[in-house]
Amino acid sequence: MRSRAAITLGALFVLIPSLVEAQSYQQGDESEDTGTAMWMSAMDEAKSKEGSGVSRNGQYEVKEGDTLWGIAESQLGNAYEWPRLWSYNPQITNPHWIYPDTKIRLGPPEGSAAALAAESTAIPTSRKSTLRRSTLRKGDILLGDLAFLDKRALEDAGWIVGSHEEHMLLSPSDWVYVRFNGEPPVAPGTELTIFRNIPPRDREIREQGDLVRIIGTVQLVDYDKEKRIGRAKVIESMDPIERGLRVSAAPRRFTTIAPRVASNNVEGTVIASAWPNVIMGSQQLLFIDKGSEDGVELGTRFFLLRRGDVWRDSKEGRLEFSGTIEPDYEAADREDLPDEVRGEGRVVNVQKNTSTILLTNVTVEVEMGDRVKAIQGR
């Protein structure tokens, strides 16, 4: 088995503040678009507040005691954005000295490179264009590089079959044509994930299903049912996008929800992981071979079960005379020993025959083939 360490990965998934430190997930040129999006969002909120010091033209009137750090925190939502705020105001020669009654700009000047970059990433919805912003909420989990598809989802996936762009490698703001064998899995206006299959040689040998590498995202704009051709706009790219890549409504975003009491007993097996490791631990996503048809629901708690004598099952325990007690007794049969709960996870996504589980607490390493069980009433 080849190690999946050979797979080059970026950030695999992003956990919003309830799990780990929040990260802003933006497409395109983050150095420009992220700050602009933050500014536009801040303006929407600031305009509704009286006495905020924000004028309608996106300027802030400095009050006594203000600092760029404090203004960035109150107006942009992130104090660490003060260098960007300073860059919008070249008249400030020393960022440590700003004076009351002066006005500072909270966003890039109209016609500047930053403003034009924001406009170029706008996505048409009906007749309007709006800036794509991060829609992650507290508790959301976003897969960055990998996604899991069951057999049915892979069969329903479509293809990027062409583009009117004159270049081979496509990127955000480019247009593509997509085709599905039947009805598209989403309605116009919603998003599709661009992916390519990961070959078996780059996966853990015991994994099942199809693990795919996410390349980017397109937004489906319209679809001709007779010709089975639709137009879509590239809105995110993590690798160069080419004609021939596949598109699907593969779930990438999972929201942590309150645990639900299991309505019945369901025993499943770990069949894949959304992490490039052979073993898994807390706060990682894994996939099991049970889904809605088996009675699994969102929030269902699954318990990791282990059985056996851990030391005896280890390499050292199998060595002859490795212990201090002579092996003149009959050891308990592994199958006769009771199950022990060694961890817990919660269902964050349910398909017909598979489910995605977020490991919330485990005391041992989790591996492919491990047993998990939802216990009725718990």
XYZ file of C-alpha atoms in Angstrom:
378
model
C 0.000 0.000 0.000
C 1.347 3.357 -0.938
C 1.157 6.041 1.659
C -1.380 8.710 1.024
C 1.165 11.163 2.220
C 2.048 11.344 -1.464
C -1.128 13.276 -2.017
C -0.417 16.995 -1.979
C -3.032 18.658 0.165
C -3.851 22.151 1.230
C -6.075 22.909 4.184
C -8.341 19.850 4.312
C -11.193 21.420 6.149
C -11.948 24.601 7.995
C -13.662 24.539 11.378
C -15.498 27.692 12.405
C -14.991 29.097 15.971
C -16.889 26.417 17.898
C -14.228 23.895 16.849
C -11.034 25.756 16.063
C -9.938 29.292 15.222
C -12.020 30.737 12.403
C -10.486 31.212 9.007
C -11.919 33.287 6.188
C -12.446 31.098 3.155
C -12.437 33.240 0.048
C -11.854 32.573 -3.594
C -9.666 34.503 -6.007
C -7.134 37.074 -4.827
C -7.571 37.053 -1.031
C -5.171 39.940 -0.563
C -7.667 42.267 -2.251
C -11.112 40.666 -2.279
C -11.253 39.595 1.381
C -10.709 43.116 2.710
C -13.127 44.579 0.188
C -15.816 42.054 1.126
C -15.284 42.797 4.821
C -15.563 46.522 4.100
C -18.791 46.129 2.119
C -20.315 43.955 4.851
C -19.269 46.448 7.513
C -20.821 49.298 5.559
C -24.167 47.514 5.434
C -24.177 47.230 9.219
C -22.656 50.614 9.991
C -25.185 52.553 7.926
C -27.970 51.257 10.149
C -26.289 52.484 13.350
C -26.647 56.043 14.562
C -23.609 57.803 15.947
C -21.221 55.293 14.445
C -19.137 57.998 12.789
C -19.602 56.397 9.367
C -20.797 58.603 6.518
C -22.729 57.416 3.485
C -19.659 57.630 1.259
C -17.823 54.993 3.270
C -15.725 57.304 5.426
C -15.245 57.316 9.173
C -14.839 60.443 11.279
C -12.123 59.935 13.860
C -13.105 60.562 17.478
C -10.851 61.211 20.445
C -9.156 58.020 21.606
C -9.575 56.197 18.274
C -6.780 54.062 16.821
C -6.511 52.305 13.457
C -6.530 49.026 15.380
C -9.809 49.917 17.112
C -11.431 51.295 13.973
C -10.522 48.158 12.011
C -12.062 46.023 14.743
C -15.289 48.035 15.044
C -15.834 48.799 11.346
C -14.207 45.877 9.512
C -14.728 43.240 12.169
C -11.027 42.367 12.467
C -8.440 44.477 14.274
C -5.635 42.815 12.308
C -6.947 44.514 9.164
C -5.495 47.870 10.295
C -2.628 47.736 7.702
C -5.242 47.416 4.948
C -7.152 50.341 6.439
C -3.927 52.374 6.453
C -3.322 51.486 2.789
C -6.678 53.066 1.885
C -5.549 56.357 3.453
C -2.157 57.501 2.106
C -2.629 60.858 3.839
C -1.878 59.115 7.163
C 1.913 59.290 7.411
C 2.175 57.592 10.806
C -0.376 54.875 11.693
C 0.192 55.510 15.396
C -1.037 59.101 15.121
C -4.531 59.895 13.881
C -6.424 63.003 14.932
C -10.051 63.723 15.913
C -12.429 65.184 13.316
C -10.365 63.840 10.400
C -12.042 61.444 7.993
C -10.525 58.150 6.905
C -11.677 55.888 4.101
C -12.920 52.410 5.088
C -12.633 50.870 1.638
C -10.620 51.155 -1.573
C -11.178 54.296 -3.679
C -13.498 53.881 -6.660
C -11.582 52.847 -9.764
C -8.657 51.449 -7.761
C -7.232 47.999 -8.445
C -8.850 46.611 -5.296
C -12.280 47.980 -6.214
C -12.029 46.679 -9.775
C -10.923 43.267 -8.506
C -14.012 43.087 -6.333
C -16.236 43.955 -9.290
C -14.591 41.333 -11.499
C -15.478 38.581 -9.023
C -19.153 39.528 -8.911
C -21.537 36.687 -9.754
C -24.690 37.355 -11.770
C -27.915 36.355 -10.030
C -30.930 37.205 -12.207
C -30.211 40.791 -13.381
C -27.969 41.880 -10.524
C -24.321 41.310 -9.673
C -23.255 40.778 -6.088
C -19.840 40.184 -4.546
C -19.263 36.598 -3.523
C -18.751 36.568 0.217
C -17.953 33.826 2.704
C -21.210 32.249 3.869
C -19.668 30.082 6.543
C -21.439 30.316 9.863
C -20.408 29.439 13.386
C -20.235 25.668 13.650
C -19.787 25.048 9.909
C -17.168 22.615 8.668
C -15.871 23.114 5.142
C -13.903 20.454 3.273
C -11.075 22.149 1.419
C -9.417 19.529 -0.771
C -11.313 16.265 -0.538
C -14.902 15.068 -0.670
C -16.584 11.692 -0.515
C -19.052 10.380 -3.079
C -21.028 7.192 -2.853
C -21.633 5.140 -5.990
C -24.982 6.801 -6.769
C -23.594 10.333 -6.445
C -20.694 9.502 -8.741
C -23.046 8.068 -11.367
C -25.149 11.256 -11.277
C -22.135 13.577 -11.655
C -21.746 15.650 -14.817
C -18.844 16.964 -16.900
C -17.370 20.259 -17.976
C -17.786 19.770 -21.717
C -16.585 23.101 -23.074
C -16.097 26.827 -22.681
C -16.189 29.886 -24.909
C -12.946 31.094 -23.294
C -9.923 30.993 -25.609
C -7.499 29.663 -22.983
C -7.020 26.068 -21.864
C -6.725 26.565 -18.090
C -9.840 28.135 -16.627
C -10.099 30.271 -13.501
C -12.645 32.332 -11.526
C -14.908 34.545 -13.675
C -14.532 32.208 -16.693
C -17.629 30.570 -18.186
C -18.012 26.840 -18.825
C -20.595 24.495 -20.304
C -21.692 21.518 -18.202
C -23.601 18.393 -19.162
C -25.518 15.832 -17.105
C -26.981 12.537 -18.245
C -30.329 13.521 -16.741
C -31.654 16.328 -14.611
C -28.956 18.463 -12.956
C -28.704 17.771 -9.200
C -29.210 21.452 -8.341
C -31.388 24.284 -9.607
C -29.937 27.246 -11.537
C -28.340 29.739 -9.189
C -26.792 27.135 -6.899
C -23.278 25.742 -6.800
C -21.584 22.599 -8.074
C -18.259 21.157 -6.983
C -15.584 20.527 -9.631
C -13.595 17.376 -8.891
C -11.382 14.618 -10.217
C -11.127 11.056 -8.954
C -8.232 10.019 -6.730
C -6.659 6.808 -8.100
C -6.752 3.717 -5.840
C -2.948 3.721 -5.522
C -3.158 7.005 -3.592
C -5.755 5.769 -1.109
C -5.777 3.632 2.020
C -6.222 0.065 0.804
C -9.224 -0.657 3.046
C -11.227 2.403 2.037
C -14.492 2.013 0.157
C -16.514 4.426 -1.942
C -14.946 7.176 -4.025
C -12.759 9.870 -2.527
C -12.358 12.770 -4.947
C -10.077 15.777 -5.078
C -11.914 19.104 -5.160
C -10.634 21.444 -7.874
C -13.060 24.335 -7.543
C -16.669 25.500 -7.689
C -19.020 26.691 -10.412
C -22.403 28.354 -10.164
C -25.028 26.917 -12.492
C -26.737 29.807 -14.299
C -29.118 28.034 -16.686
C -29.747 24.559 -18.114
C -31.289 23.355 -21.395
C -33.109 20.101 -20.542
C -33.474 19.048 -24.188
C -29.805 19.446 -25.088
C -28.689 18.594 -21.517
C -26.260 21.524 -21.625
C -25.980 24.264 -19.058
C -23.929 27.406 -18.547
C -21.983 27.892 -15.344
C -19.522 30.447 -14.029
C -16.324 29.488 -12.230
C -16.388 31.131 -8.810
C -13.591 29.278 -7.051
C -10.412 27.528 -8.130
C -7.889 25.637 -6.007
C -6.134 24.084 -9.000
C -6.220 24.834 -12.736
C -9.618 23.921 -14.152
C -9.730 22.076 -17.468
C -12.405 20.818 -19.792
C -13.271 17.223 -18.990
C -13.336 17.584 -15.206
C -16.457 16.392 -13.435
C -19.044 18.369 -11.481
C -21.367 17.228 -8.729
C -23.425 18.457 -5.810
C -20.909 16.728 -3.541
C -21.452 17.844 0.053
C -18.562 20.022 1.221
C -20.162 21.962 4.018
C -21.322 20.269 7.184
C -22.949 22.041 10.118
C -22.446 20.806 13.651
C -25.838 20.289 15.252
C -27.181 19.164 18.602
C -26.971 15.424 19.282
C -30.117 13.413 18.601
C -31.267 10.386 20.578
C -31.038 7.307 18.348
C -34.431 5.865 17.439
C -33.012 2.401 16.747
C -29.816 0.373 16.886
C -27.587 0.800 13.842
C -24.168 -0.820 13.551
C -21.821 0.302 10.804
C -18.231 0.272 9.630
C -15.756 3.068 8.955
C -15.194 2.974 5.191
C -13.334 6.213 4.365
C -11.817 9.344 5.824
C -11.729 12.974 4.733
C -8.198 13.244 6.117
C -5.008 12.091 4.369
C -3.990 9.813 7.238
C -4.349 6.104 7.831
C -5.510 6.764 11.400
C -7.940 9.423 12.618
C -8.617 11.331 15.824
C -10.957 13.873 17.389
C -12.425 16.674 15.245
C -11.901 14.743 12.008
C -14.506 13.554 9.536
C -15.044 9.937 8.577
C -17.626 8.056 6.534
C -19.610 4.946 7.460
C -21.599 2.488 5.374
C -25.011 3.283 6.873
C -27.416 6.000 5.789
C -31.006 7.197 5.841
C -32.305 3.876 4.527
C -30.849 2.270 7.661
C -32.526 4.757 9.997
C -29.608 7.169 10.443
C -30.605 10.798 11.097
C -28.730 14.084 11.417
C -27.302 14.396 14.919
C -27.372 10.666 15.648
C -24.588 9.699 18.066
C -22.380 6.799 17.020
C -20.042 5.106 19.484
C -16.691 3.616 18.506
C -16.531 0.007 19.692
C -13.437 -2.063 20.387
C -13.197 -5.645 21.646
C -10.253 -7.715 22.800
C -7.148 -7.570 24.991
C -5.212 -4.567 23.683
C -1.829 -5.685 25.031
C -2.234 -9.313 23.961
C -3.311 -8.219 20.486
C -0.210 -6.038 20.174
C 3.087 -7.229 18.709
C 4.723 -7.412 22.139
C 1.831 -9.356 23.593
C 2.116 -12.022 20.900
C 5.787 -12.690 21.571
C 6.425 -15.896 23.511
C 7.434 -15.361 27.161
C 7.208 -11.603 26.784
C 5.239 -11.305 30.052
C 6.141 -12.108 33.620
C 3.470 -14.786 33.990
C 4.025 -18.179 32.422
C 1.522 -18.730 29.573
C -0.031 -21.780 31.216
C -3.591 -20.438 31.270
C -6.234 -20.327 28.576
C -6.673 -16.764 27.369
C -10.167 -15.458 26.766
C -11.411 -15.755 23.213
C -11.562 -12.321 21.603
C -15.130 -12.863 20.414
C -16.273 -13.695 23.957
C -15.112 -10.369 25.367
C -17.612 -7.497 25.652
C -17.539 -4.393 23.484
C -15.930 -1.334 25.032
C -16.836 2.222 23.999
C -13.612 4.010 23.033
C -14.987 7.103 21.342
C -17.983 9.000 20.043
C -19.008 10.841 16.891
C -21.998 12.748 15.570
C -23.691 12.509 12.172
C -23.368 15.783 10.234
C -24.520 14.586 6.794
C -26.755 11.710 5.699
C -27.031 10.093 2.278
C -29.103 7.040 1.374
C -26.414 4.475 2.112
C -23.615 6.454 3.740
C -23.213 9.023 6.507
C -20.563 11.552 7.488
C -19.508 11.566 11.136
C -17.553 14.200 13.031
C -15.461 12.537 15.736
C -16.179 14.507 18.908
C -14.203 12.479 21.440
C -11.990 9.423 21.026
C -9.436 7.771 23.308
C -7.798 5.574 20.662
C -6.718 5.918 17.043
C -9.563 5.292 14.602
C -8.799 3.114 11.569
C -10.541 1.802 8.479
C -12.836 -1.097 9.296
C -13.541 0.016 12.874
C -17.042 -0.676 14.142
C -19.418 2.100 15.174
C -22.874 1.760 16.663
C -25.869 3.979 17.332
C -27.606 2.719 20.469
C -31.362 3.127 20.743
C -32.299 5.648 23.406
C -28.816 7.201 23.611
